[in-house]
Short mmCIF file of C-alpha atoms and ligand atoms in Angstrom, two decimals:
data_model
loop_
_atom_site.label_atom_id
_atom_site.label_comp_id
_atom_site.label_asym_id
_atom_site.label_seq_id
_atom_site.Cartn_x
_atom_site.Cartn_y
_atom_site.Cartn_z
CA UNK D 21 0.19 -0.13 0.39
CA UNK D 22 1.08 3.48 -0.86
CA UNK D 23 1.68 5.72 2.02
CA UNK D 24 2.39 9.59 2.09
CA UNK D 25 4.82 10.49 5.00
CA UNK D 26 4.89 13.97 5.00
CA UNK D 27 1.45 15.78 4.78
CA UNK D 28 1.56 18.62 3.55
CA UNK D 29 0.18 21.67 5.92
CA UNK D 30 -3.28 21.73 4.15
CA UNK D 31 -3.78 17.96 5.56
CA UNK D 32 -1.99 17.89 8.82
CA UNK D 33 -4.50 21.01 9.53
CA UNK D 34 -7.39 18.79 8.79
CA UNK D 35 -5.89 15.60 10.03
CA UNK D 36 -7.63 16.11 13.73
CA UNK D 37 -11.12 16.18 12.40
CA UNK D 38 -10.51 12.59 10.96
CA UNK D 39 -9.34 11.79 14.15
CA UNK D 40 -12.42 13.25 16.02
CA UNK D 41 -14.37 11.37 14.08
CA UNK D 42 -12.24 8.18 14.28
CA UNK D 43 -12.26 8.72 18.49
CA UNK D 44 -15.96 8.32 18.35
CA UNK D 45 -15.64 5.01 16.63
CA UNK D 46 -16.69 6.17 13.01
CA UNK D 47 -14.87 5.81 9.58
CA UNK D 48 -13.00 9.09 8.11
CA UNK D 49 -10.85 9.39 5.05
CA UNK D 50 -9.97 12.02 2.67
CA UNK D 51 -11.19 11.72 -0.56
CA UNK D 52 -11.84 12.78 -4.30
CA UNK D 53 -9.82 15.88 -5.79
CA UNK D 54 -7.58 16.73 -2.81
CA UNK D 55 -6.04 13.54 -2.55
CA UNK D 56 -5.62 13.35 -6.72
CA UNK D 57 -3.84 16.59 -6.30
CA UNK D 58 -1.83 15.78 -3.56
CA UNK D 59 -0.37 12.77 -5.56
CA UNK D 60 0.21 15.06 -8.46
CA UNK D 61 1.83 17.61 -6.43
CA UNK D 62 -0.58 20.10 -7.30
CA UNK D 63 -2.35 23.24 -5.65
CA UNK D 64 -4.97 21.78 -3.13
CA UNK D 65 -7.66 23.89 -2.72
CA UNK D 66 -10.57 22.24 -0.55
CA UNK D 67 -10.07 18.98 1.72
CA UNK D 68 -13.42 16.74 1.23
CA UNK D 69 -13.57 14.30 3.89
CA UNK D 70 -16.10 11.01 3.92
CA UNK D 71 -17.05 9.25 6.69
CA UNK D 72 -19.39 6.48 8.22
CA UNK D 73 -20.97 9.14 10.59
CA UNK D 74 -24.39 10.30 9.59
CA UNK D 75 -24.98 13.89 9.28
CA UNK D 76 -26.13 14.43 12.49
CA UNK D 77 -23.72 12.41 14.11
CA UNK D 78 -21.30 14.87 12.56
CA UNK D 79 -22.84 17.84 13.68
CA UNK D 80 -22.95 16.32 17.34
CA UNK D 81 -19.20 15.95 17.42
CA UNK D 82 -18.29 19.69 16.00
CA UNK D 83 -19.24 23.05 17.56
CA UNK D 84 -19.58 24.99 14.69
CA UNK D 85 -21.12 23.20 11.40
CA UNK D 86 -23.37 24.25 8.58
CA UNK D 87 -26.25 22.23 6.45
CA UNK D 88 -24.49 22.29 3.21
CA UNK D 89 -26.41 19.74 1.55
CA UNK D 90 -27.70 17.59 4.56
CA UNK D 91 -30.17 15.70 2.45
CA UNK D 92 -26.99 14.18 0.28
CA UNK D 93 -25.23 13.53 3.33
CA UNK D 94 -23.01 16.64 3.33
CA UNK D 95 -22.10 19.14 6.17
CA UNK D 96 -19.58 21.70 6.26
CA UNK D 97 -17.48 21.65 9.41
CA UNK D 98 -15.76 24.77 10.66
CA UNK D 99 -12.66 23.90 12.40
CA UNK D 100 -9.53 26.54 13.17
CA UNK D 101 -10.60 28.53 10.67
CA UNK D 102 -11.14 26.24 8.08
CA UNK D 103 -13.66 24.47 6.17
CA UNK D 104 -14.33 20.96 5.53
CA UNK D 105 -16.87 19.35 3.50
CA UNK D 106 -18.01 15.98 5.45
CA UNK D 107 -19.96 13.29 3.52
CA UNK D 108 -21.63 10.52 4.71
CA UNK D 109 -20.40 7.48 2.81
CA UNK D 110 -23.20 6.79 0.29
CA UNK D 111 -24.39 5.18 -2.96
CA UNK D 112 -26.50 7.18 -5.69
CA UNK D 113 -29.51 5.44 -7.42
CA UNK D 114 -32.27 6.38 -9.70
CA UNK D 115 -30.94 9.04 -12.05
CA UNK D 116 -34.19 8.58 -13.69
CA UNK D 117 -33.60 11.98 -15.37
CA UNK D 118 -29.99 11.58 -16.38
CA UNK D 119 -29.10 14.83 -13.76
CA UNK D 120 -29.36 13.97 -9.98
CA UNK D 121 -29.58 10.77 -8.07
CA UNK D 122 -33.27 10.24 -7.27
CA UNK D 123 -31.98 9.57 -3.85
CA UNK D 124 -28.55 8.89 -1.89
CA UNK D 125 -28.71 5.84 0.34
CA UNK D 126 -26.19 5.81 3.17
CA UNK D 127 -23.88 3.18 3.38
CA UNK D 128 -21.47 1.74 5.97
CA UNK D 129 -18.14 1.23 3.91
CA UNK D 130 -15.83 3.22 2.14
CA UNK D 131 -15.58 1.14 -0.97
CA UNK D 132 -19.33 1.58 -2.05
CA UNK D 133 -18.84 5.23 -1.66
CA UNK D 134 -15.46 5.48 -4.07
CA UNK D 135 -17.88 3.16 -6.58
CA UNK D 136 -19.83 5.96 -7.43
CA UNK D 137 -16.87 8.59 -7.87
CA UNK D 138 -16.74 9.68 -11.67
CA UNK D 139 -13.12 8.55 -12.42
CA UNK D 140 -10.57 6.40 -10.94
CA UNK D 141 -8.33 9.56 -10.33
CA UNK D 142 -11.00 10.70 -8.21
CA UNK D 143 -12.25 7.66 -6.27
CA UNK D 144 -8.79 7.47 -4.30
CA UNK D 145 -8.83 7.94 -0.53
CA UNK D 146 -6.46 8.29 2.18
CA UNK D 147 -6.68 7.78 6.06
CA UNK D 148 -5.03 9.08 8.85
CA UNK D 149 -1.78 7.38 8.56
CA UNK D 150 -1.57 8.81 5.10
CA UNK D 151 -2.06 5.58 3.20
CA UNK D 152 -3.97 5.63 -0.05
CA UNK D 153 -7.00 3.37 -0.48
CA UNK D 154 -6.83 2.82 -4.39
CA UNK D 155 -9.79 0.37 -5.25
CA UNK D 156 -9.99 1.01 -8.93
CA UNK D 157 -6.28 1.48 -10.24
CA UNK D 158 -6.59 5.50 -10.06
CA UNK D 159 -3.09 5.43 -8.79
CA UNK D 160 -1.63 3.46 -12.06
CA UNK D 161 -3.81 6.20 -14.13
CA UNK D 162 -2.59 9.12 -12.28
CA UNK D 163 0.69 7.56 -13.49
CA UNK D 164 -0.55 6.93 -16.89
CA UNK D 165 -2.28 10.16 -17.33
CA UNK D 166 -5.49 9.01 -17.80
CA UNK D 167 -9.12 9.81 -17.35
CA UNK D 168 -11.09 6.74 -16.89
CA UNK D 169 -14.40 6.16 -15.78
CA UNK D 170 -15.26 4.19 -12.66
CA UNK D 171 -16.75 1.17 -13.69
CA UNK D 172 -18.79 0.69 -17.02
CA UNK D 173 -18.27 4.35 -18.51
CA UNK D 174 -21.60 4.01 -20.96
CA UNK D 175 -23.35 2.97 -17.49
CA UNK D 176 -21.88 5.99 -15.51
CA UNK D 177 -22.61 8.40 -18.28
CA UNK D 178 -26.35 7.43 -18.31
CA UNK D 179 -26.34 7.71 -14.88
CA UNK D 180 -25.22 11.55 -14.91
CA UNK D 181 -24.27 13.23 -17.84
CA UNK D 182 -22.37 15.72 -16.75
CA UNK D 183 -19.41 13.35 -16.37
CA UNK D 184 -18.75 13.77 -20.08
CA UNK D 185 -17.92 17.31 -19.47
CA UNK D 186 -16.03 16.76 -16.19
CA UNK D 187 -14.10 14.27 -18.59
CA UNK D 188 -12.76 16.86 -20.84
CA UNK D 189 -12.49 19.62 -17.98
CA UNK D 190 -10.02 17.17 -16.41
CA UNK D 191 -8.36 16.60 -19.66
CA UNK D 192 -7.41 20.38 -19.74
CA UNK D 193 -6.70 21.02 -15.93
CA UNK D 194 -4.60 18.25 -15.75
CA UNK D 195 -3.10 17.64 -19.08
CA UNK D 196 -4.54 13.91 -19.38
CA UNK D 197 -5.90 11.87 -22.33
CA UNK D 198 -8.91 10.48 -21.98
CA UNK D 199 -9.03 6.28 -21.82
CA UNK D 200 -10.37 4.42 -25.00
CA UNK D 201 -13.39 2.91 -23.73
CA UNK D 202 -14.58 5.90 -21.64
CA UNK D 203 -13.86 8.30 -24.96
CA UNK D 204 -16.08 5.64 -26.87
CA UNK D 205 -18.73 6.41 -24.53
CA UNK D 206 -18.63 9.86 -24.46
CA UNK D 207 -19.18 9.44 -28.49
CA UNK D 208 -21.83 7.33 -28.22
CA UNK D 209 -23.89 9.42 -25.65
CA UNK D 210 -22.89 12.66 -25.98
CA UNK D 211 -26.38 13.85 -26.56
CA UNK D 212 -27.45 12.92 -22.96
CA UNK D 213 -25.60 16.25 -22.22
CA UNK D 214 -29.05 18.01 -23.10
CA UNK D 215 -30.51 16.75 -20.21
CA UNK D 216 -27.97 18.68 -18.04
CA UNK D 217 -28.73 22.14 -16.75
CA UNK D 218 -26.58 24.75 -18.48
CA UNK D 219 -25.33 26.41 -15.55
CA UNK D 220 -23.87 22.89 -14.73
CA UNK D 221 -22.33 22.48 -18.24
CA UNK D 222 -21.16 26.53 -18.49
CA UNK D 223 -19.42 25.84 -15.14
CA UNK D 224 -17.14 22.45 -16.56
CA UNK D 225 -17.09 24.41 -20.37
CA UNK D 226 -15.12 27.47 -18.46
CA UNK D 227 -12.77 25.46 -16.39
CA UNK D 228 -12.34 23.19 -19.67
CA UNK D 229 -11.71 26.60 -21.37
CA UNK D 230 -9.47 28.21 -18.65
CA UNK D 231 -7.21 24.85 -18.18
CA UNK D 232 -3.87 24.80 -19.33
CA UNK D 233 -4.41 22.60 -21.79
CA UNK D 234 -7.71 23.57 -23.24
CA UNK D 235 -6.53 23.48 -26.57
CA UNK D 236 -6.42 19.57 -26.67
CA UNK D 237 -9.39 19.00 -24.52
CA UNK D 238 -11.66 21.08 -26.89
CA UNK D 239 -10.20 18.91 -29.56
CA UNK D 240 -11.79 16.00 -27.56
CA UNK D 241 -14.73 18.10 -27.12
CA UNK D 242 -15.26 18.31 -30.71
CA UNK D 243 -14.44 15.06 -31.40
CA UNK D 244 -16.89 13.21 -29.52
CA UNK D 245 -19.70 15.86 -30.69
CA UNK D 246 -20.43 16.96 -26.69
CA UNK D 247 -20.16 20.25 -28.84
CA UNK D 248 -23.47 19.46 -30.47
CA UNK D 249 -25.29 19.63 -27.53
CA UNK D 250 -24.25 22.70 -25.57
CA UNK D 251 -26.02 26.24 -26.29
CA UNK D 252 -25.14 27.53 -29.65
CA UNK D 253 -22.47 25.49 -30.83
CA UNK D 254 -24.86 22.58 -32.61
CA UNK D 255 -23.61 22.52 -36.47
CA UNK D 256 -20.55 25.15 -35.85
CA UNK D 257 -18.05 22.36 -35.50
CA UNK D 258 -16.01 23.84 -38.43
CA UNK D 259 -16.17 27.32 -36.74
CA UNK D 260 -14.96 26.00 -33.65
CA UNK D 261 -12.28 23.63 -35.00
CA UNK D 262 -9.95 26.60 -34.99
CA UNK D 263 -9.79 26.70 -31.34
CA UNK D 264 -7.52 23.61 -31.19
CA UNK D 265 -4.82 25.75 -33.21
CA UNK D 266 -4.77 28.89 -31.48
CA UNK D 267 -1.90 30.47 -30.46
CA UNK D 268 -2.03 29.64 -26.42
CA UNK D 269 -4.89 28.37 -24.08
CA UNK D 270 -6.77 31.12 -22.66
CA UNK D 271 -6.47 31.70 -19.05
CA UNK D 272 -9.25 33.99 -18.42
CA UNK D 273 -12.81 33.44 -18.38
CA UNK D 274 -13.64 36.91 -20.36
CA UNK D 275 -10.89 35.68 -22.83
CA UNK D 276 -12.71 32.37 -23.58
CA UNK D 277 -16.00 33.85 -24.38
CA UNK D 278 -14.85 36.70 -26.32
CA UNK D 279 -12.54 34.11 -28.70
CA UNK D 280 -15.50 31.63 -28.71
CA UNK D 281 -17.72 34.67 -30.09
CA UNK D 282 -15.34 35.58 -32.30
CA UNK D 283 -14.55 32.35 -33.79
CA UNK D 284 -18.40 31.72 -34.30
CA UNK D 285 -18.77 34.86 -36.06
CA UNK D 286 -21.78 36.00 -33.84
CA UNK D 287 -23.16 39.14 -34.71
CA UNK D 288 -22.82 42.28 -32.19
CA UNK D 289 -26.49 42.29 -31.80
CA UNK D 290 -26.59 38.77 -31.46
CA UNK D 291 -24.01 38.64 -28.49
CA UNK D 292 -26.21 39.25 -25.66
CA UNK D 293 -28.80 36.33 -26.77
CA UNK D 294 -25.31 34.25 -26.86
CA UNK D 295 -23.90 35.07 -23.43
CA UNK D 296 -27.67 34.44 -22.09
CA UNK D 297 -28.19 31.30 -23.73
CA UNK D 298 -25.25 30.10 -21.64
CA UNK D 299 -26.32 31.62 -18.73
CA UNK D 300 -23.88 33.74 -18.08
CA UNK D 301 -24.14 36.84 -15.65
CA UNK D 302 -24.75 40.49 -16.64
CA UNK D 303 -21.39 41.74 -15.62
CA UNK D 304 -19.71 38.77 -17.73
CA UNK D 305 -21.80 39.52 -20.99
CA UNK D 306 -21.09 43.54 -20.48
CA UNK D 307 -17.50 43.06 -20.37
CA UNK D 308 -17.31 40.53 -23.14
CA UNK D 309 -19.33 42.82 -25.29
CA UNK D 310 -16.86 45.50 -24.85
CA UNK D 311 -14.13 43.51 -25.62
CA UNK D 312 -15.31 42.03 -28.50
CA UNK D 313 -16.33 45.47 -29.93
CA UNK D 314 -12.96 47.07 -28.77
CA UNK D 315 -11.11 43.96 -31.07
CA UNK D 316 -13.28 44.64 -33.87
CA UNK D 317 -12.20 48.25 -33.66
CA UNK D 318 -8.42 47.35 -33.43
CA UNK D 319 -8.24 44.98 -35.89
CA UNK D 320 -9.48 47.29 -38.45
CA UNK D 321 -7.55 50.51 -37.28
CA UNK D 322 -5.79 52.38 -34.36
CA UNK D 323 -8.15 53.74 -32.05
CA UNK D 324 -8.26 57.15 -30.92
CA UNK D 325 -7.23 58.40 -27.32
CA UNK D 326 -11.05 58.84 -26.66
CA UNK D 327 -11.75 55.47 -27.77
CA UNK D 328 -9.00 54.05 -25.62
CA UNK D 329 -10.14 56.22 -22.60
CA UNK D 330 -13.83 54.57 -23.42
CA UNK D 331 -12.86 51.43 -23.37
CA UNK D 332 -11.13 51.77 -19.96
CA UNK D 333 -8.30 49.59 -18.65
CA UNK D 334 -9.70 46.49 -18.02
CA UNK D 335 -11.19 46.12 -21.33
CA UNK D 336 -7.91 47.28 -23.31
CA UNK D 337 -6.01 44.45 -21.20
CA UNK D 338 -8.44 41.83 -21.96
CA UNK D 339 -8.69 42.86 -25.58
CA UNK D 340 -4.67 42.66 -26.00
CA UNK D 341 -5.28 39.54 -24.65
CA UNK D 342 -7.69 38.03 -27.08
CA UNK D 343 -5.50 39.54 -29.69
CA UNK D 344 -2.66 37.58 -28.63
CA UNK D 345 -4.56 34.30 -28.41
CA UNK D 346 -6.31 34.84 -31.46
CA UNK D 347 -2.62 35.77 -33.49
CA UNK D 348 -4.13 39.02 -34.45
CA UNK D 349 -1.03 41.65 -34.97
CA UNK D 350 -1.53 44.19 -32.99
CA UNK D 351 0.95 46.73 -31.30
CA UNK D 352 -0.35 46.21 -27.85
CA UNK D 353 2.85 48.21 -26.36
CA UNK D 354 2.05 50.81 -28.22
CA UNK D 355 -1.72 50.69 -27.06
CA UNK D 356 -0.83 50.30 -23.44
CA UNK D 357 1.53 53.31 -23.86
CA UNK D 358 -0.82 55.44 -24.75
CA UNK D 359 -3.56 54.43 -22.61
CA UNK D 360 -1.01 54.95 -19.97
CA UNK D 361 -0.32 58.33 -20.93
CA UNK D 362 -4.14 59.62 -21.34
CA UNK D 363 -4.13 62.81 -19.10
CA UNK D 364 -7.42 61.15 -17.34
CA UNK D 365 -8.39 57.92 -16.92
CA UNK D 366 -11.84 58.35 -15.82
CA UNK D 367 -14.61 61.15 -16.25
CA UNK D 368 -14.10 61.61 -12.37
CA UNK D 369 -10.66 62.81 -12.99
CA UNK D 370 -11.97 65.81 -14.72
CA UNK D 371 -11.13 69.01 -12.69
CA UNK D 372 -14.41 70.70 -13.76
CA UNK D 373 -18.17 69.37 -13.37
CA UNK D 374 -21.49 70.97 -14.82
CA UNK D 375 -21.55 73.21 -11.52
CA UNK D 376 -18.40 74.87 -12.46
CA UNK D 377 -19.74 75.77 -16.16
CA UNK D 378 -22.94 76.82 -14.25
CA UNK D 379 -21.23 79.12 -12.08
CA UNK D 380 -18.94 79.90 -15.36
CA UNK D 381 -22.04 81.67 -16.86
CA UNK D 382 -23.03 78.78 -19.22
CA UNK D 383 -26.86 78.41 -19.12
CA UNK D 384 -28.05 74.84 -18.08
CA UNK D 385 -29.58 72.49 -20.51
CA UNK D 386 -28.38 70.42 -23.55
CA UNK D 387 -25.91 72.81 -24.66
CA UNK D 388 -23.77 72.42 -21.18
CA UNK D 389 -23.88 68.44 -21.69
CA UNK D 390 -22.44 68.80 -25.12
CA UNK D 391 -19.89 71.19 -23.57
CA UNK D 392 -18.86 69.06 -20.75
CA UNK D 393 -18.25 66.06 -23.40
CA UNK D 394 -16.44 68.78 -25.43
CA UNK D 395 -13.98 69.69 -22.88
CA UNK D 396 -13.70 66.12 -21.73
CA UNK D 397 -12.76 64.88 -24.93
CA UNK D 398 -10.13 67.73 -25.25
CA UNK D 399 -8.59 66.95 -22.11
CA UNK D 400 -8.26 63.43 -23.11
CA UNK D 401 -6.46 64.28 -26.50
CA UNK D 402 -4.33 66.70 -24.43
CA UNK D 403 -5.55 69.81 -26.37
CA UNK D 404 -6.69 71.03 -23.00
CA UNK D 405 -5.19 70.87 -19.94
CA UNK D 406 -7.12 69.43 -16.82
CA UNK D 407 -7.05 72.65 -15.25
CA UNK D 408 -9.85 75.09 -14.00
CA UNK D 409 -7.50 78.06 -15.60
CA UNK D 410 -7.27 76.25 -18.83
CA UNK D 411 -11.08 75.64 -18.70
CA UNK D 412 -11.83 79.36 -18.11
CA UNK D 413 -9.78 80.48 -20.61
CA UNK D 414 -11.09 77.90 -23.24
CA UNK D 415 -14.84 79.23 -22.22
CA UNK D 416 -13.79 82.72 -22.85
CA UNK D 417 -12.22 82.09 -25.76
CA UNK D 418 -15.40 80.55 -27.13
P1 ATP I 619 -11.90 20.19 -8.18
O1 ATP I 619 -10.77 20.52 -8.12
O2 ATP I 619 -12.56 21.14 -9.27
O3 ATP I 619 -12.90 20.48 -6.72
P2 ATP I 619 -12.90 17.79 -7.50
O4 ATP I 619 -12.04 16.49 -8.13
O5 ATP I 619 -12.53 17.94 -6.34
O6 ATP I 619 -12.12 18.89 -8.55
P3 ATP I 619 -15.75 18.33 -7.41
O7 ATP I 619 -16.59 18.69 -8.45
O8 ATP I 619 -15.14 19.33 -6.06
O9 ATP I 619 -14.36 17.81 -8.12
O10 ATP I 619 -15.82 16.88 -6.36
C1 ATP I 619 -15.44 16.19 -5.66
C2 ATP I 619 -15.36 14.43 -5.45
O11 ATP I 619 -16.88 14.24 -5.76
C3 ATP I 619 -14.89 14.50 -7.02
O12 ATP I 619 -13.39 13.98 -6.82
C4 ATP I 619 -15.49 12.98 -7.19
O13 ATP I 619 -14.87 11.88 -6.61
C5 ATP I 619 -16.83 13.30 -6.63
N1 ATP I 619 -17.55 13.57 -7.80
C6 ATP I 619 -18.03 14.66 -8.10
N2 ATP I 619 -18.94 15.26 -9.17
C7 ATP I 619 -18.98 14.08 -9.55
C8 ATP I 619 -20.36 13.45 -10.57
N3 ATP I 619 -20.98 14.00 -11.02
N4 ATP I 619 -20.78 11.85 -10.56
C9 ATP I 619 -19.52 11.25 -9.71
N5 ATP I 619 -18.61 11.66 -8.41
C10 ATP I 619 -18.54 12.90 -8.48
MG1 MG I 620 -13.36 19.63 -5.38
#
């Protein structure tokens, strides 16, 4: 049995939680992503614990806990300023709708619990001694860099079709291959993905898209035809086929969406609909629209100082990132230099305002608004200094 001797601090901090459960007569193990990431030497972001104790029993042992998903057996325990998801050993049965288990059944042993997990590399457990419990050859698959379903892949994808998206997501995050039979099963059942909520598909799609090996994973996403069963991608595989040959992998969500929209040649007026179809937030939609618009502009000509001002720093940097990934030749340094040199970066930096103009004798009304915009433009382009004296002199001239 493989044994980890020097557990990293994130695990030693969590160890007392397992020991407390064991001392009360229950079994408890580290499971899932954290064990996988420990063995891959990857950053560990959250620690999941599986136990034979029922949720109510877990809650009795710890002073601070949250009922995260008590129906599914999950309690979040707060311990020494960290939080841990503790889930009772369970199996899932039913899956009548290919989405969520009909009901969970608590079980008394770890092996039943590990059997329900999606991939062999995610079905590893570790006990308090640092010993790895590996019932499905997950360690060998970790070595081989393979994503392989636990058990019969066709059955597993019929139970929960999201697992097919998780497969390509893990390929991208870990730079792993898809095991042959697992890939065949995705090819055979890709259309089951239509049963899954867009939000859950989107979360996995984004993780795939911004993972370090998204171009390779995206190729499999296309090859298996998973791409036919997500919003607005059906029949577009010829356009999406450019993605795997991009210059770089996107590593920001904004860039990912902008690139997809550009590859799909989505009209400006259809971007909102596209982003909504994918259930993206209004904030994400707005920023992606700004980035695509600026990308179109800088692909055609050099933006004016006012256009750079209007775009703002974040949109400019995001757009440069998109151009870089798409291999669009633009002079990004010059654009950034020009942005940095802008006399003001936002309207609030303008020393004068409407009240200043009124005090200077301008009559309130539409003309005042126009004059304010005119002054702002002149300040941005450097024609006018951003000082009250300069503006007063300018008003006197007019
Ligand atoms: P991440 O690094 O993204 O958190 P993870 O492997 O921890 O990766 P989670 O979604 O946090 O993924 O799930 C935790 C564990 O629960 C997985 O490692 C896996 O064992 C199990 N799991 C999650 N989703 C499913 C699913 N759809 N089907 C079966 N098992 C699943
Ligand atoms: Mg996790």
